């Protein structure tokens, strides 16, 4: 700051000249920012509107899911997995059950496998629709938000008819699923699959060629295929960079290897390509559901393994041996779990979801660790944001589709 003094006639004038200096500004974004998914905090160093440094901070949710699991029986862990990614809880349940079934050596009946595939793809549609709605709203598109919730409610209603719950379903069981589909449920779902493609077309009509949408997504948050692999990305976030890796194709589970479907990929690795991949995945999920409805066989929905799987109610009420198994499983869990360790991955809506379980032969896991896609994707935010504009930070957070429930597990 400089002072200058001079005289005009008999007046004395003093002028204070301020010297401007360019300094970086540190801004704390979140954890209560509406676009940071509730509890994500980013510390941004800004040079004007350019992001010089981005540091993600997680841990505000305080979950402890993995440690909680080590103090519960294998059956009691299923409701905990609901809370990981609470908008696609069915996918978490299925991933955990598949891992435990491989550890125990249990085979799942065909009908249950088809039901799992159907519900997993319904979950993918529901998750992608919610992503589209909130991501578009973050960028400035309001109408698509309202349209998307229309179809999501339809999916939620079908879940409610199936298992009585809409969000945290706890529907899959070790060895199968909790109950068979109610009468007329598959017909209602088939009607949804007939109408859904036209609804996807509506979303695309709203934003696909919208100039604002294109300016906010094209060439923003670009990450190459090599970088995406090195960062450990998976799901649509990886496939948007052109890498056709999908657990459903490379390590098939349920009945994915018996269904005809494709893995959509992008070319440029920007936000727009990741948007296009998710839109195509909506169509592929719809296609998978239709084929499963047409091919689903009759038969049991739970494995015949009384030492690991809850026996049918009618057998419990008429057979003392099954009554004992029922009592032991509910009070202590499976008592003859083989010792060992296993890692099983499934393709959740947000990417590769893996469960690593160590068994010491007791009815509870000795250790359980979860490979959550949101945790991995949150780590790539500095790579996407640094060097870009602060306005694009919101778009970059949305494009990786994270849920902090599985970050702070």
Short mmCIF file of C-alpha atoms in Angstrom, two decimals:
data_model
loop_
_atom_site.label_atom_id
_atom_site.label_comp_id
_atom_site.label_asym_id
_atom_site.label_seq_id
_atom_site.Cartn_x
_atom_site.Cartn_y
_atom_site.Cartn_z
CA UNK A 1 0.00 0.00 0.00
CA UNK A 2 1.48 3.39 -1.03
CA UNK A 3 0.52 6.90 0.08
CA UNK A 4 0.83 9.84 -2.33
CA UNK A 5 0.35 13.48 -1.24
CA UNK A 6 0.12 16.58 -3.39
CA UNK A 7 -1.43 20.05 -3.28
CA UNK A 8 -4.13 21.49 -5.54
CA UNK A 9 -4.27 25.23 -4.91
CA UNK A 10 -4.40 25.54 -1.14
CA UNK A 11 -5.85 22.03 -0.68
CA UNK A 12 -3.76 19.07 0.38
CA UNK A 13 -4.81 15.79 -1.20
CA UNK A 14 -3.76 12.34 -0.03
CA UNK A 15 -4.22 9.31 -2.25
CA UNK A 16 -3.78 5.74 -1.04
CA UNK A 17 -2.72 3.43 -3.84
CA UNK A 18 -3.34 -0.28 -3.28
CA UNK A 19 -0.97 -2.72 -4.91
CA UNK A 20 -2.81 -5.80 -6.07
CA UNK A 21 -1.19 -9.16 -5.41
CA UNK A 22 -2.37 -12.47 -6.83
CA UNK A 23 -2.60 -15.07 -4.10
CA UNK A 24 -4.01 -18.60 -4.07
CA UNK A 25 -7.24 -18.99 -2.16
CA UNK A 26 -7.97 -22.12 -0.16
CA UNK A 27 -11.66 -23.07 -0.11
CA UNK A 28 -13.28 -25.83 1.91
CA UNK A 29 -16.06 -27.38 -0.17
CA UNK A 30 -18.31 -29.63 1.86
CA UNK A 31 -18.98 -31.79 3.77
CA UNK A 32 -22.43 -30.14 3.88
CA UNK A 33 -22.41 -28.92 0.27
CA UNK A 34 -25.51 -30.26 -1.54
CA UNK A 35 -23.42 -31.49 -4.48
CA UNK A 36 -20.84 -33.37 -2.40
CA UNK A 37 -23.14 -36.29 -1.62
CA UNK A 38 -23.69 -35.26 1.97
CA UNK A 39 -20.39 -35.92 3.66
CA UNK A 40 -17.53 -35.47 1.16
CA UNK A 41 -15.17 -32.57 1.84
CA UNK A 42 -12.84 -31.16 -0.79
CA UNK A 43 -10.11 -28.67 0.07
CA UNK A 44 -9.52 -26.61 -3.08
CA UNK A 45 -6.54 -24.33 -3.71
CA UNK A 46 -7.71 -21.80 -6.30
CA UNK A 47 -5.80 -19.43 -8.55
CA UNK A 48 -8.66 -17.26 -9.70
CA UNK A 49 -11.17 -19.81 -11.00
CA UNK A 50 -8.55 -22.45 -11.75
CA UNK A 51 -8.17 -25.39 -9.38
CA UNK A 52 -4.49 -25.70 -8.49
CA UNK A 53 -4.88 -28.47 -5.94
CA UNK A 54 -7.78 -30.67 -4.84
CA UNK A 55 -7.60 -32.78 -1.68
CA UNK A 56 -10.54 -35.08 -0.86
CA UNK A 57 -11.33 -35.73 2.81
CA UNK A 58 -13.58 -38.62 3.79
CA UNK A 59 -14.51 -40.20 7.10
CA UNK A 60 -17.40 -37.99 8.23
CA UNK A 61 -19.89 -40.87 8.14
CA UNK A 62 -18.24 -43.14 10.75
CA UNK A 63 -19.63 -46.51 9.60
CA UNK A 64 -17.31 -49.33 10.69
CA UNK A 65 -19.22 -51.90 8.62
CA UNK A 66 -16.23 -54.23 8.23
CA UNK A 67 -15.58 -54.35 11.97
CA UNK A 68 -19.29 -54.78 12.75
CA UNK A 69 -19.33 -57.80 10.43
CA UNK A 70 -16.63 -59.55 12.48
CA UNK A 71 -19.02 -59.66 15.45
CA UNK A 72 -22.06 -61.06 13.66
CA UNK A 73 -23.02 -64.39 12.11
CA UNK A 74 -22.92 -64.75 8.32
CA UNK A 75 -26.72 -64.39 8.15
CA UNK A 76 -26.79 -61.26 10.31
CA UNK A 77 -24.34 -59.43 8.02
CA UNK A 78 -26.78 -59.22 5.09
CA UNK A 79 -28.74 -56.19 6.47
CA UNK A 80 -25.44 -54.40 7.15
CA UNK A 81 -24.45 -54.66 3.49
CA UNK A 82 -27.67 -52.80 2.60
CA UNK A 83 -26.18 -49.66 4.09
CA UNK A 84 -22.99 -49.63 1.99
CA UNK A 85 -24.46 -48.20 -1.20
CA UNK A 86 -27.95 -47.56 0.08
CA UNK A 87 -29.40 -46.72 -3.35
CA UNK A 88 -28.40 -50.11 -4.78
CA UNK A 89 -28.66 -52.33 -1.72
CA UNK A 90 -29.78 -55.37 -3.73
CA UNK A 91 -26.43 -55.44 -5.56
CA UNK A 92 -24.55 -55.34 -2.23
CA UNK A 93 -26.66 -58.19 -0.81
CA UNK A 94 -26.04 -60.33 -3.90
CA UNK A 95 -22.28 -59.63 -3.89
CA UNK A 96 -21.96 -60.65 -0.24
CA UNK A 97 -24.13 -63.77 -0.64
CA UNK A 98 -22.15 -64.95 -3.70
CA UNK A 99 -18.91 -64.62 -1.70
CA UNK A 100 -20.24 -66.58 1.29
CA UNK A 101 -21.75 -69.26 -0.95
CA UNK A 102 -18.35 -69.83 -2.59
CA UNK A 103 -16.73 -69.99 0.83
CA UNK A 104 -19.28 -72.56 2.05
CA UNK A 105 -19.48 -74.44 -1.26
CA UNK A 106 -23.24 -73.96 -1.67
CA UNK A 107 -24.98 -74.18 -5.04
CA UNK A 108 -27.92 -71.85 -5.70
CA UNK A 109 -31.07 -73.11 -7.52
CA UNK A 110 -31.65 -71.96 -11.08
CA UNK A 111 -34.81 -69.97 -10.37
CA UNK A 112 -33.07 -68.04 -7.59
CA UNK A 113 -30.18 -67.24 -9.96
CA UNK A 114 -32.59 -65.78 -12.50
CA UNK A 115 -34.40 -63.77 -9.81
CA UNK A 116 -31.05 -62.42 -8.58
CA UNK A 117 -30.08 -61.37 -12.11
CA UNK A 118 -33.42 -59.63 -12.62
CA UNK A 119 -33.26 -57.74 -9.32
CA UNK A 120 -29.58 -56.83 -9.82
CA UNK A 121 -30.41 -55.22 -13.18
CA UNK A 122 -33.45 -53.46 -11.72
CA UNK A 123 -31.06 -52.05 -9.13
CA UNK A 124 -28.67 -50.91 -11.87
CA UNK A 125 -31.50 -49.10 -13.65
CA UNK A 126 -32.64 -47.49 -10.40
CA UNK A 127 -29.10 -46.40 -9.51
CA UNK A 128 -28.29 -45.03 -12.97
CA UNK A 129 -31.60 -43.14 -13.08
CA UNK A 130 -30.90 -41.53 -9.73
CA UNK A 131 -27.39 -40.67 -10.92
CA UNK A 132 -28.79 -39.07 -14.08
CA UNK A 133 -31.35 -37.06 -12.10
CA UNK A 134 -28.92 -35.66 -9.53
CA UNK A 135 -26.01 -35.19 -11.94
CA UNK A 136 -28.21 -33.24 -14.35
CA UNK A 137 -29.56 -31.15 -11.47
CA UNK A 138 -26.01 -30.39 -10.30
CA UNK A 139 -25.13 -29.14 -13.79
CA UNK A 140 -28.31 -27.11 -14.13
CA UNK A 141 -30.94 -29.30 -15.83
CA UNK A 142 -34.11 -29.42 -13.74
CA UNK A 143 -36.67 -31.21 -15.92
CA UNK A 144 -34.75 -34.45 -16.37
CA UNK A 145 -34.61 -34.69 -12.57
CA UNK A 146 -38.41 -34.85 -12.39
CA UNK A 147 -38.70 -37.28 -15.33
CA UNK A 148 -36.12 -39.66 -13.86
CA UNK A 149 -37.88 -39.98 -10.52
CA UNK A 150 -41.03 -41.08 -12.33
CA UNK A 151 -39.35 -44.31 -13.52
CA UNK A 152 -37.41 -44.79 -10.29
CA UNK A 153 -40.67 -44.81 -8.33
CA UNK A 154 -41.93 -47.55 -10.63
CA UNK A 155 -38.88 -49.68 -9.78
CA UNK A 156 -39.26 -48.93 -6.05
CA UNK A 157 -42.92 -50.01 -6.16
CA UNK A 158 -41.91 -53.32 -7.76
CA UNK A 159 -39.29 -53.88 -5.05
CA UNK A 160 -41.92 -53.18 -2.41
CA UNK A 161 -44.27 -55.75 -3.95
CA UNK A 162 -41.43 -58.28 -4.05
CA UNK A 163 -40.02 -57.99 -0.54
CA UNK A 164 -41.89 -55.29 1.37
CA UNK A 165 -38.97 -52.83 1.32
CA UNK A 166 -38.07 -50.10 -1.15
CA UNK A 167 -34.54 -49.03 -0.30
CA UNK A 168 -32.76 -51.37 2.13
CA UNK A 169 -34.22 -54.62 0.84
CA UNK A 170 -32.20 -57.48 2.44
CA UNK A 171 -33.93 -59.74 -0.08
CA UNK A 172 -31.19 -62.19 -1.20
CA UNK A 173 -30.24 -64.93 1.24
CA UNK A 174 -27.22 -67.21 1.48
CA UNK A 175 -28.29 -70.06 -0.81
CA UNK A 176 -31.02 -68.19 -2.71
CA UNK A 177 -33.60 -65.49 -2.15
CA UNK A 178 -36.01 -64.86 0.72
CA UNK A 179 -39.27 -65.57 -1.14
CA UNK A 180 -40.49 -66.33 -4.63
CA UNK A 181 -41.87 -63.53 -6.81
CA UNK A 182 -45.58 -62.80 -6.11
CA UNK A 183 -48.26 -63.66 -8.66
CA UNK A 184 -48.36 -61.17 -11.53
CA UNK A 185 -45.08 -59.52 -10.52
CA UNK A 186 -43.12 -60.70 -13.55
CA UNK A 187 -45.93 -59.49 -15.83
CA UNK A 188 -45.79 -56.03 -14.20
CA UNK A 189 -42.02 -55.95 -14.63
CA UNK A 190 -42.33 -57.01 -18.28
CA UNK A 191 -44.70 -54.10 -18.85
CA UNK A 192 -42.05 -51.81 -17.38
CA UNK A 193 -39.43 -53.17 -19.80
CA UNK A 194 -41.78 -52.49 -22.72
CA UNK A 195 -42.22 -48.83 -21.80
CA UNK A 196 -38.78 -48.03 -20.40
CA UNK A 197 -36.91 -47.64 -23.76
CA UNK A 198 -39.26 -44.78 -24.72
CA UNK A 199 -38.54 -43.14 -21.35
CA UNK A 200 -34.78 -43.35 -22.00
CA UNK A 201 -35.44 -41.64 -25.32
CA UNK A 202 -37.18 -38.83 -23.43
CA UNK A 203 -34.15 -38.26 -21.20
CA UNK A 204 -31.90 -38.13 -24.25
CA UNK A 205 -34.21 -35.74 -26.06
CA UNK A 206 -33.95 -33.36 -23.10
CA UNK A 207 -30.18 -33.24 -22.73
CA UNK A 208 -28.33 -35.21 -25.43
CA UNK A 209 -27.93 -32.23 -27.77
CA UNK A 210 -28.55 -29.49 -25.22
CA UNK A 211 -25.85 -26.83 -25.73
CA UNK A 212 -25.45 -26.16 -22.01
CA UNK A 213 -25.16 -29.88 -21.27
CA UNK A 214 -22.56 -30.34 -24.02
CA UNK A 215 -20.51 -27.33 -22.84
CA UNK A 216 -20.53 -28.66 -19.27
CA UNK A 217 -19.59 -32.27 -20.15
CA UNK A 218 -17.65 -32.46 -23.47
CA UNK A 219 -13.88 -32.42 -22.94
CA UNK A 220 -14.30 -32.01 -19.15
CA UNK A 221 -12.78 -34.45 -16.65
CA UNK A 222 -10.89 -36.38 -19.33
CA UNK A 223 -9.01 -39.49 -18.22
CA UNK A 224 -7.30 -41.88 -20.63
CA UNK A 225 -7.78 -45.65 -20.66
CA UNK A 226 -4.27 -46.26 -19.33
CA UNK A 227 -4.73 -43.77 -16.49
CA UNK A 228 -8.16 -45.17 -15.62
CA UNK A 229 -6.68 -48.66 -15.29
CA UNK A 230 -3.75 -47.40 -13.21
CA UNK A 231 -6.14 -45.57 -10.84
CA UNK A 232 -8.10 -48.81 -10.34
CA UNK A 233 -11.33 -47.41 -11.76
CA UNK A 234 -14.16 -49.75 -12.67
CA UNK A 235 -17.76 -49.72 -13.83
CA UNK A 236 -19.07 -46.96 -16.15
CA UNK A 237 -16.28 -44.65 -14.92
CA UNK A 238 -13.72 -47.03 -16.43
CA UNK A 239 -15.74 -48.04 -19.47
CA UNK A 240 -16.24 -44.37 -20.41
CA UNK A 241 -12.49 -44.34 -21.16
CA UNK A 242 -12.88 -47.20 -23.62
CA UNK A 243 -11.92 -50.17 -21.44
CA UNK A 244 -14.52 -52.95 -21.90
CA UNK A 245 -13.98 -54.51 -18.45
CA UNK A 246 -17.16 -55.77 -16.81
CA UNK A 247 -17.18 -58.40 -14.05
CA UNK A 248 -20.40 -59.85 -15.48
CA UNK A 249 -18.50 -60.77 -18.67
CA UNK A 250 -15.04 -61.63 -17.30
CA UNK A 251 -16.08 -63.48 -14.11
CA UNK A 252 -19.74 -64.37 -14.73
CA UNK A 253 -22.02 -65.12 -11.79
CA UNK A 254 -25.78 -65.73 -11.56
CA UNK A 255 -26.94 -66.28 -15.22
CA UNK A 256 -25.09 -63.48 -17.03
CA UNK A 257 -23.19 -65.99 -19.17
CA UNK A 258 -26.50 -67.33 -20.53
CA UNK A 259 -27.91 -63.95 -21.60
CA UNK A 260 -27.16 -61.98 -24.78
CA UNK A 261 -26.00 -58.44 -23.96
CA UNK A 262 -23.16 -56.04 -24.73
CA UNK A 263 -20.70 -53.92 -22.74
CA UNK A 264 -21.01 -50.24 -23.82
CA UNK A 265 -17.78 -48.21 -23.89
CA UNK A 266 -16.79 -44.61 -24.59
CA UNK A 267 -13.94 -43.15 -26.65
CA UNK A 268 -12.79 -39.85 -25.17
CA UNK A 269 -12.98 -40.57 -21.44
CA UNK A 270 -14.76 -37.30 -20.61
CA UNK A 271 -17.92 -36.64 -18.63
CA UNK A 272 -20.08 -36.87 -21.74
CA UNK A 273 -18.76 -40.34 -22.61
CA UNK A 274 -19.44 -41.60 -19.10
CA UNK A 275 -22.98 -40.23 -19.44
CA UNK A 276 -23.44 -42.05 -22.74
CA UNK A 277 -22.12 -45.33 -21.27
CA UNK A 278 -24.65 -45.19 -18.44
CA UNK A 279 -27.50 -44.44 -20.86
CA UNK A 280 -26.56 -47.46 -22.98
CA UNK A 281 -26.28 -49.58 -19.84
CA UNK A 282 -29.90 -48.69 -19.06
CA UNK A 283 -30.88 -50.25 -22.38
CA UNK A 284 -28.70 -53.33 -21.81
CA UNK A 285 -30.14 -53.87 -18.32
CA UNK A 286 -33.63 -53.63 -19.75
CA UNK A 287 -32.63 -56.21 -22.35
CA UNK A 288 -31.23 -58.57 -19.71
CA UNK A 289 -34.40 -58.36 -17.60
CA UNK A 290 -36.64 -59.19 -20.57
CA UNK A 291 -34.58 -62.27 -21.47
CA UNK A 292 -34.55 -63.45 -17.84
CA UNK A 293 -38.35 -63.12 -17.59
CA UNK A 294 -38.74 -65.16 -20.76
CA UNK A 295 -36.32 -67.89 -19.62
CA UNK A 296 -36.93 -68.14 -15.86
CA UNK A 297 -37.66 -71.77 -14.87
CA UNK A 298 -39.91 -73.13 -12.14
CA UNK A 299 -38.33 -74.71 -9.08
CA UNK A 300 -37.02 -74.03 -5.59
CA UNK A 301 -35.59 -70.67 -4.58
CA UNK A 302 -33.33 -71.84 -1.74
CA UNK A 303 -30.49 -74.37 -1.70
CA UNK A 304 -31.04 -77.66 0.12
CA UNK A 305 -28.28 -77.21 2.70
CA UNK A 306 -29.89 -77.28 6.18
CA UNK A 307 -26.60 -76.69 8.03
CA UNK A 308 -26.09 -73.35 6.23
CA UNK A 309 -29.49 -72.33 4.88
CA UNK A 310 -32.70 -71.75 6.82
CA UNK A 311 -35.05 -74.69 6.10
CA UNK A 312 -38.58 -74.15 4.73
CA UNK A 313 -41.21 -73.21 7.32
CA UNK A 314 -43.32 -76.30 6.71
CA UNK A 315 -40.31 -78.56 7.40
CA UNK A 316 -39.49 -76.61 10.58
CA UNK A 317 -43.02 -77.14 11.90
CA UNK A 318 -43.08 -80.88 11.12
CA UNK A 319 -39.49 -82.16 11.47
CA UNK A 320 -37.41 -82.01 14.68
CA UNK A 321 -34.09 -82.10 12.75
CA UNK A 322 -35.02 -79.05 10.66
CA UNK A 323 -36.34 -77.33 13.79
CA UNK A 324 -32.90 -77.79 15.41
CA UNK A 325 -31.12 -76.48 12.30
CA UNK A 326 -33.44 -73.46 12.24
CA UNK A 327 -32.76 -72.72 15.92
CA UNK A 328 -28.98 -73.09 15.62
CA UNK A 329 -28.73 -70.99 12.46
CA UNK A 330 -30.71 -68.11 13.95
CA UNK A 331 -28.97 -68.12 17.32
CA UNK A 332 -25.37 -69.01 16.42
CA UNK A 333 -25.12 -69.05 12.62
CA UNK A 334 -23.50 -71.82 10.54
CA UNK A 335 -21.27 -73.89 12.86
CA UNK A 336 -19.20 -75.83 10.31
CA UNK A 337 -17.80 -73.09 8.11
CA UNK A 338 -14.58 -74.29 6.43
CA UNK A 339 -11.41 -72.41 7.34
CA UNK A 340 -9.90 -70.33 4.55
CA UNK A 341 -10.15 -67.05 2.75
CA UNK A 342 -11.91 -65.92 -0.40
CA UNK A 343 -12.32 -62.83 -2.58
CA UNK A 344 -15.32 -62.58 -4.86
CA UNK A 345 -16.18 -59.60 -7.06
CA UNK A 346 -19.51 -58.65 -8.64
CA UNK A 347 -20.49 -55.79 -10.93
CA UNK A 348 -22.44 -53.29 -8.84
CA UNK A 349 -23.96 -50.23 -10.60
CA UNK A 350 -20.97 -48.08 -9.62
CA UNK A 351 -18.26 -50.62 -10.44
CA UNK A 352 -16.48 -53.68 -9.10
CA UNK A 353 -17.72 -54.56 -5.62
CA UNK A 354 -15.52 -57.15 -3.91
CA UNK A 355 -15.86 -59.02 -0.61
CA UNK A 356 -12.73 -60.50 0.97
CA UNK A 357 -13.64 -62.88 3.80
CA UNK A 358 -11.33 -64.81 6.12
CA UNK A 359 -12.91 -67.73 7.99
CA UNK A 360 -11.38 -69.29 11.10
CA UNK A 361 -13.97 -72.07 11.22
CA UNK A 362 -16.39 -70.32 13.59
CA UNK A 363 -19.86 -68.97 12.81
CA UNK A 364 -18.52 -65.43 12.28
CA UNK A 365 -15.99 -64.05 9.78
CA UNK A 366 -12.54 -63.61 11.30
CA UNK A 367 -11.96 -60.68 8.93
CA UNK A 368 -14.06 -59.04 6.24
CA UNK A 369 -12.83 -56.32 3.89
CA UNK A 370 -14.80 -54.68 1.11
CA UNK A 371 -13.47 -53.36 -2.19
CA UNK A 372 -15.93 -50.50 -2.67
CA UNK A 373 -15.93 -48.71 -6.07
CA UNK A 374 -16.86 -45.33 -4.55
CA UNK A 375 -13.77 -45.36 -2.33
CA UNK A 376 -11.50 -45.98 -5.33
CA UNK A 377 -13.28 -43.41 -7.48
CA UNK A 378 -13.05 -40.69 -4.81
CA UNK A 379 -9.26 -40.97 -5.02
CA UNK A 380 -9.25 -39.90 -8.69
CA UNK A 381 -10.94 -36.55 -8.01
CA UNK A 382 -7.61 -34.62 -7.78
CA UNK A 383 -6.63 -36.01 -11.19
CA UNK A 384 -9.95 -34.88 -12.70
CA UNK A 385 -10.21 -31.47 -11.01
CA UNK A 386 -6.67 -30.06 -10.89
CA UNK A 387 -5.99 -27.75 -13.80
CA UNK A 388 -9.69 -27.27 -14.52
CA UNK A 389 -12.20 -24.63 -13.48
CA UNK A 390 -13.84 -24.57 -10.08
CA UNK A 391 -17.27 -24.71 -11.77
CA UNK A 392 -16.34 -28.12 -13.22
CA UNK A 393 -15.61 -29.63 -9.79
CA UNK A 394 -19.33 -30.31 -9.30
CA UNK A 395 -19.56 -32.01 -12.70
CA UNK A 396 -16.49 -34.14 -11.89
CA UNK A 397 -17.93 -35.28 -8.56
CA UNK A 398 -21.15 -36.28 -10.27
CA UNK A 399 -19.52 -38.16 -13.13
CA UNK A 400 -17.77 -40.69 -10.86
CA UNK A 401 -21.10 -41.46 -9.11
CA UNK A 402 -19.91 -41.99 -5.54
CA UNK A 403 -21.89 -42.84 -2.43
CA UNK A 404 -20.11 -42.04 0.80
CA UNK A 405 -21.75 -44.93 2.62
CA UNK A 406 -19.32 -47.34 1.01
CA UNK A 407 -16.39 -44.89 1.17
CA UNK A 408 -16.66 -44.62 4.96
CA UNK A 409 -17.36 -48.28 5.42
#
